[in-house]
CSV table of C-alpha atoms in Angstrom, one decimal:
chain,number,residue,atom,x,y,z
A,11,UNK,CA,-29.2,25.6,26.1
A,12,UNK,CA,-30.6,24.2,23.0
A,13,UNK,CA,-28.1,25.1,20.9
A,14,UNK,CA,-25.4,23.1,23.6
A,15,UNK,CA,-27.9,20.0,23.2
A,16,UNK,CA,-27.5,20.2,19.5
A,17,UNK,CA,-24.3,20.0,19.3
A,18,UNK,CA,-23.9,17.4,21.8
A,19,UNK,CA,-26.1,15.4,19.8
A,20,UNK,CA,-24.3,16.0,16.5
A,21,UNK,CA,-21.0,15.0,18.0
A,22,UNK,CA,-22.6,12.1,19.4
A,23,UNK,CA,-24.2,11.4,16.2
A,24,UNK,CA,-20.9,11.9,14.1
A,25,UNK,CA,-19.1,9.4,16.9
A,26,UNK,CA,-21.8,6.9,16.2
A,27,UNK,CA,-21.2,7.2,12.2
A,28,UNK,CA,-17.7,7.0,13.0
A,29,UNK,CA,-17.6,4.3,15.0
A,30,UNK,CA,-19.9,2.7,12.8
A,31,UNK,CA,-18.3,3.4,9.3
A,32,UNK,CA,-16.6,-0.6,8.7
A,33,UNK,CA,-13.5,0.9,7.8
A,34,UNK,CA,-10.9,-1.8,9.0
A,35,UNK,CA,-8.9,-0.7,12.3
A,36,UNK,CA,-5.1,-1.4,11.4
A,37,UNK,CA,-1.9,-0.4,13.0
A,38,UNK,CA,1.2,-0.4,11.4
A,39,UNK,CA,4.6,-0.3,13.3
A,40,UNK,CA,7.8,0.6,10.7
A,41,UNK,CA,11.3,0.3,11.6
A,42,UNK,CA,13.6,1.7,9.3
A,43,UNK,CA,17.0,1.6,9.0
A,44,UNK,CA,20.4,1.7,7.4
A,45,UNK,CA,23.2,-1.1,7.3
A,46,UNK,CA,26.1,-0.5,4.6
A,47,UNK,CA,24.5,-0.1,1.0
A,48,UNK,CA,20.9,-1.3,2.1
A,49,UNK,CA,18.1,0.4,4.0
A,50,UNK,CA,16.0,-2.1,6.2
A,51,UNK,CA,12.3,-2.1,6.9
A,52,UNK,CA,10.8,-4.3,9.1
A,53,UNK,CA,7.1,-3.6,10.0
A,54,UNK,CA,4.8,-5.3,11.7
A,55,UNK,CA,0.7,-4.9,10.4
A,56,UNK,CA,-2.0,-5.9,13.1
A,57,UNK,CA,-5.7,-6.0,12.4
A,58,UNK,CA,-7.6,-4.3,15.3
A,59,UNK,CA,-11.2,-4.4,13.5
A,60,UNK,CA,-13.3,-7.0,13.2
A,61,UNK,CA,-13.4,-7.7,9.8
A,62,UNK,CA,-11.2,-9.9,7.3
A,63,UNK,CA,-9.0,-7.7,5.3
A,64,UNK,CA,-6.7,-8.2,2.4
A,65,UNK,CA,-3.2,-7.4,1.9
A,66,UNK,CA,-1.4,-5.9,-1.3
A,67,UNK,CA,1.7,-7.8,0.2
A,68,UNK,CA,3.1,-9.8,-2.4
A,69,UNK,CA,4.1,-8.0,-5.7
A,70,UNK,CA,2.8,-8.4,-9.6
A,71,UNK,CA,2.3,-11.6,-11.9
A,72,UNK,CA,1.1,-12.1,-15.1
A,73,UNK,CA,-1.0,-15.4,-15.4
A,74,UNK,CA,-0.4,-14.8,-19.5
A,75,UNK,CA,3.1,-14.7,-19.1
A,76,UNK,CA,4.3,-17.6,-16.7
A,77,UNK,CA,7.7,-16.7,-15.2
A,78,UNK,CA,7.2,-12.9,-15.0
A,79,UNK,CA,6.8,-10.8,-11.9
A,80,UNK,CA,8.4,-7.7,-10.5
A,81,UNK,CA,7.7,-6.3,-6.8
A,82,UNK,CA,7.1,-6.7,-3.9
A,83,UNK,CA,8.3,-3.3,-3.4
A,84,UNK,CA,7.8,-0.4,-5.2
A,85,UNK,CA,9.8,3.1,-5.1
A,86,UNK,CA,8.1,6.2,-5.8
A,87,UNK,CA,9.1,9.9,-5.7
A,88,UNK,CA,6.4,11.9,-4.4
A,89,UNK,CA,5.3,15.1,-5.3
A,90,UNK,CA,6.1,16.4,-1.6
A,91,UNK,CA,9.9,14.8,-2.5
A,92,UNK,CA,9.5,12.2,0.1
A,93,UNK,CA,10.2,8.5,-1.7
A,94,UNK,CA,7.7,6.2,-0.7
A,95,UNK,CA,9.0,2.7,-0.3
A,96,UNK,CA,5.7,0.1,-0.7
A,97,UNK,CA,3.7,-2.9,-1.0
A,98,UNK,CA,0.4,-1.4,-2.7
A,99,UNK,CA,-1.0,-0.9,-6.0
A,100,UNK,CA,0.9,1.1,-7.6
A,101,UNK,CA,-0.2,0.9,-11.5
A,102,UNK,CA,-0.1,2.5,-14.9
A,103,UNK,CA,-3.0,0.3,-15.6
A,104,UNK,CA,-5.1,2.3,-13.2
A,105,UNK,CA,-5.4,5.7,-15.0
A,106,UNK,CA,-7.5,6.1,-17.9
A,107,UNK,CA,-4.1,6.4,-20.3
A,108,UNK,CA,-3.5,2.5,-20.8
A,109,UNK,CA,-0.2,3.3,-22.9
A,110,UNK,CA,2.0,2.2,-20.7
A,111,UNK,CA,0.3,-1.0,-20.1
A,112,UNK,CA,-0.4,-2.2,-23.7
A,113,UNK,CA,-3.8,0.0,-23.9
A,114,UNK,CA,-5.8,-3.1,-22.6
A,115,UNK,CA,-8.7,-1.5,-20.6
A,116,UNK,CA,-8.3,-5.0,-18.5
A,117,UNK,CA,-4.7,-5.5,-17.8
A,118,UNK,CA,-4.2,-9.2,-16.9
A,119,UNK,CA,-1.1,-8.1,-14.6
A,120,UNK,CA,-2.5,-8.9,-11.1
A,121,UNK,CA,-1.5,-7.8,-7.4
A,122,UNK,CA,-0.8,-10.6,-5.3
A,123,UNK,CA,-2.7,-10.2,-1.5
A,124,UNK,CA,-3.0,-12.1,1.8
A,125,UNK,CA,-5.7,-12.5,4.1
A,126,UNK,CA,-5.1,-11.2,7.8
A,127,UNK,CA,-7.7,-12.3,9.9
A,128,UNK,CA,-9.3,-10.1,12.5
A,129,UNK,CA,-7.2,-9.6,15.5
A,130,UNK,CA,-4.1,-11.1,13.7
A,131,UNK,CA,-0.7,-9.5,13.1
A,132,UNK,CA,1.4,-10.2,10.5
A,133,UNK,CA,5.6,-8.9,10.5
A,134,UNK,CA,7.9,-9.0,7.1
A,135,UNK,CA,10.8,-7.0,6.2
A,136,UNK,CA,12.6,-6.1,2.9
A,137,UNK,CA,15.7,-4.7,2.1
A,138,UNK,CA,16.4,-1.9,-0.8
A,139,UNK,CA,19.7,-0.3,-2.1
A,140,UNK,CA,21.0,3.0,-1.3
A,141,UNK,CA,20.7,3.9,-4.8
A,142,UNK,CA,17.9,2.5,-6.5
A,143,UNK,CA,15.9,2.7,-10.1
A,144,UNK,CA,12.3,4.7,-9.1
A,145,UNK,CA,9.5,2.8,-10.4
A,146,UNK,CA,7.0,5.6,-10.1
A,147,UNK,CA,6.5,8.3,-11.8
A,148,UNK,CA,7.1,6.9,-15.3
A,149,UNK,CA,9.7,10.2,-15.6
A,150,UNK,CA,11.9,9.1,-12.8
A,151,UNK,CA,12.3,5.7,-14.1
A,152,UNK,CA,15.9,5.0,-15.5
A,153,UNK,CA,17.0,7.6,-13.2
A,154,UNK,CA,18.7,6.5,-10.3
A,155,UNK,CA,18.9,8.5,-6.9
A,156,UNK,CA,20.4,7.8,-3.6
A,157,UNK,CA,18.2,7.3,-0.4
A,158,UNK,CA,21.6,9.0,1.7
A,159,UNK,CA,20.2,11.8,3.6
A,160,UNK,CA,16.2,11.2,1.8
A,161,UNK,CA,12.9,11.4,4.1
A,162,UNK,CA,11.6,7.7,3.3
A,163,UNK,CA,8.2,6.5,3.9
A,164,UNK,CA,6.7,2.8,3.9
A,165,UNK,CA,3.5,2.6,3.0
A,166,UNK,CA,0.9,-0.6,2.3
A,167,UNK,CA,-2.3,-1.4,0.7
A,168,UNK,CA,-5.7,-3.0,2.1
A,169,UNK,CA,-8.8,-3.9,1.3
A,170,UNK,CA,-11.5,-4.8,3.5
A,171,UNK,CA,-13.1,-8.0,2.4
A,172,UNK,CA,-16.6,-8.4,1.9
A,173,UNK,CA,-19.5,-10.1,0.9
A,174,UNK,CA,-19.4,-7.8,-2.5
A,175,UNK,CA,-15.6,-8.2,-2.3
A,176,UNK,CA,-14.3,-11.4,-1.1
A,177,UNK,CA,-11.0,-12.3,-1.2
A,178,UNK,CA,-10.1,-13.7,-4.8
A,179,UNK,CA,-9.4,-17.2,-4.6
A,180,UNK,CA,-5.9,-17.5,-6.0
A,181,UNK,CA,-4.6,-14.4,-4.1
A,182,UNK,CA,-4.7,-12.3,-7.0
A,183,UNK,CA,-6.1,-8.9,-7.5
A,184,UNK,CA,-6.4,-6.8,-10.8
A,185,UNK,CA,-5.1,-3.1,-10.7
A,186,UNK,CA,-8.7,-1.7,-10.3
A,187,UNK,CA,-9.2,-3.4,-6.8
A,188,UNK,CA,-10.5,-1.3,-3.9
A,189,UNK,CA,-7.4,-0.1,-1.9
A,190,UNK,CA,-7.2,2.0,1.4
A,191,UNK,CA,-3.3,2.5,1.8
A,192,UNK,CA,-1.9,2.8,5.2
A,193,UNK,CA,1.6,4.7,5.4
A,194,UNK,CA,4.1,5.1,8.7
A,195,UNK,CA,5.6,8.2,9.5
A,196,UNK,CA,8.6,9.7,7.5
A,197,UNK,CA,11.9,9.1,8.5
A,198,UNK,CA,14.9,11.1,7.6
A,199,UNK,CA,17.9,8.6,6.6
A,200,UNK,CA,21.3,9.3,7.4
């Protein structure tokens, strides 16, 4: 009968924790689909928790070089062959091997993110070709591949914001930035 107790108590204990983590509550809804040459995503973000959180939603600038940006989506080719269509960080910068970012240790590319406020919802959709360029990894770029008949997955990056980490004041946020990334489920295209 002890033993019952303890257990009891750890689950209850581990559902406390749990409950109690501050991880941001999101849901993401994804609606994929294909028109002609284009596959459509439309998804709708909503922020269940109770906490402020910030969005990797808007694509990279470069405050040094006025004019330049490139995003908001990104195309990657997993490892698990799924391509991952997202709004995240998604960075050479990131890794310890700054080659491909000019071997600055502090890149001054930056992320542009939104605030959703607790309890808000935010909807967007973007459209990509058929055949498209993969911008991740660095060996599939230049290489272009058809989505026809691919498993496809959107995925997007958060933060939660906090005291330590407030939201940056101009919206943008350097490669490094905290990032939990939420992902829908795989869809098979036609």
């Amino acid at each position: 009968m002890n033993t019952v107790r303890r257990i009891a108590g750890l689950l209850l204990a581990t559902a406390s924790l749990a409950a109690c983590s501050g991880d941001p509550d999101l849901d993401l809804d994804v609606r994929t689909a294909v028109a002609g040459t284009e596959v459509t995503v439309e998804y709708t973000l909503a922020n269940r928790s109770d906490t402020q959180v910030v969005v990797y939603d808007g694509g990279w600038t470069d405050p040094q070089r006025p004019g330049w940006s490139q995003g908001p989506v990104e195309v990657s080719v997993r490892d698990d062959g799924v391509i991952e269509l997202s709004r995240r960080i998604i960075h050479a910068c990131q890794t310890p091997d700054t080659s491909d970012c000019g071997g600055v240790q502090e890149p001054t590319v930056r992320m542009h993110g939104s605030v959703l406020e607790p309890g808000a919802s935010r909807s967007d959709s973007f459209r990509v070709p058929l055949r498209v360029e993969p911008d991740h990894p660095v060996s599939a770029q230049r290489t272009p591949i058809s989505l026809a008949g691919e498993k496809v997955v959107f995925c997007i990056g958060f933060t939660e914001a906090t005291e330590a980490d407030p939201p940056a004041a101009d919206g943008l946020y350097p490669p490094g930035s905290p990032q939990t990334v939420l992902c829908g489920d795989p869809v098979q295209l036609p």
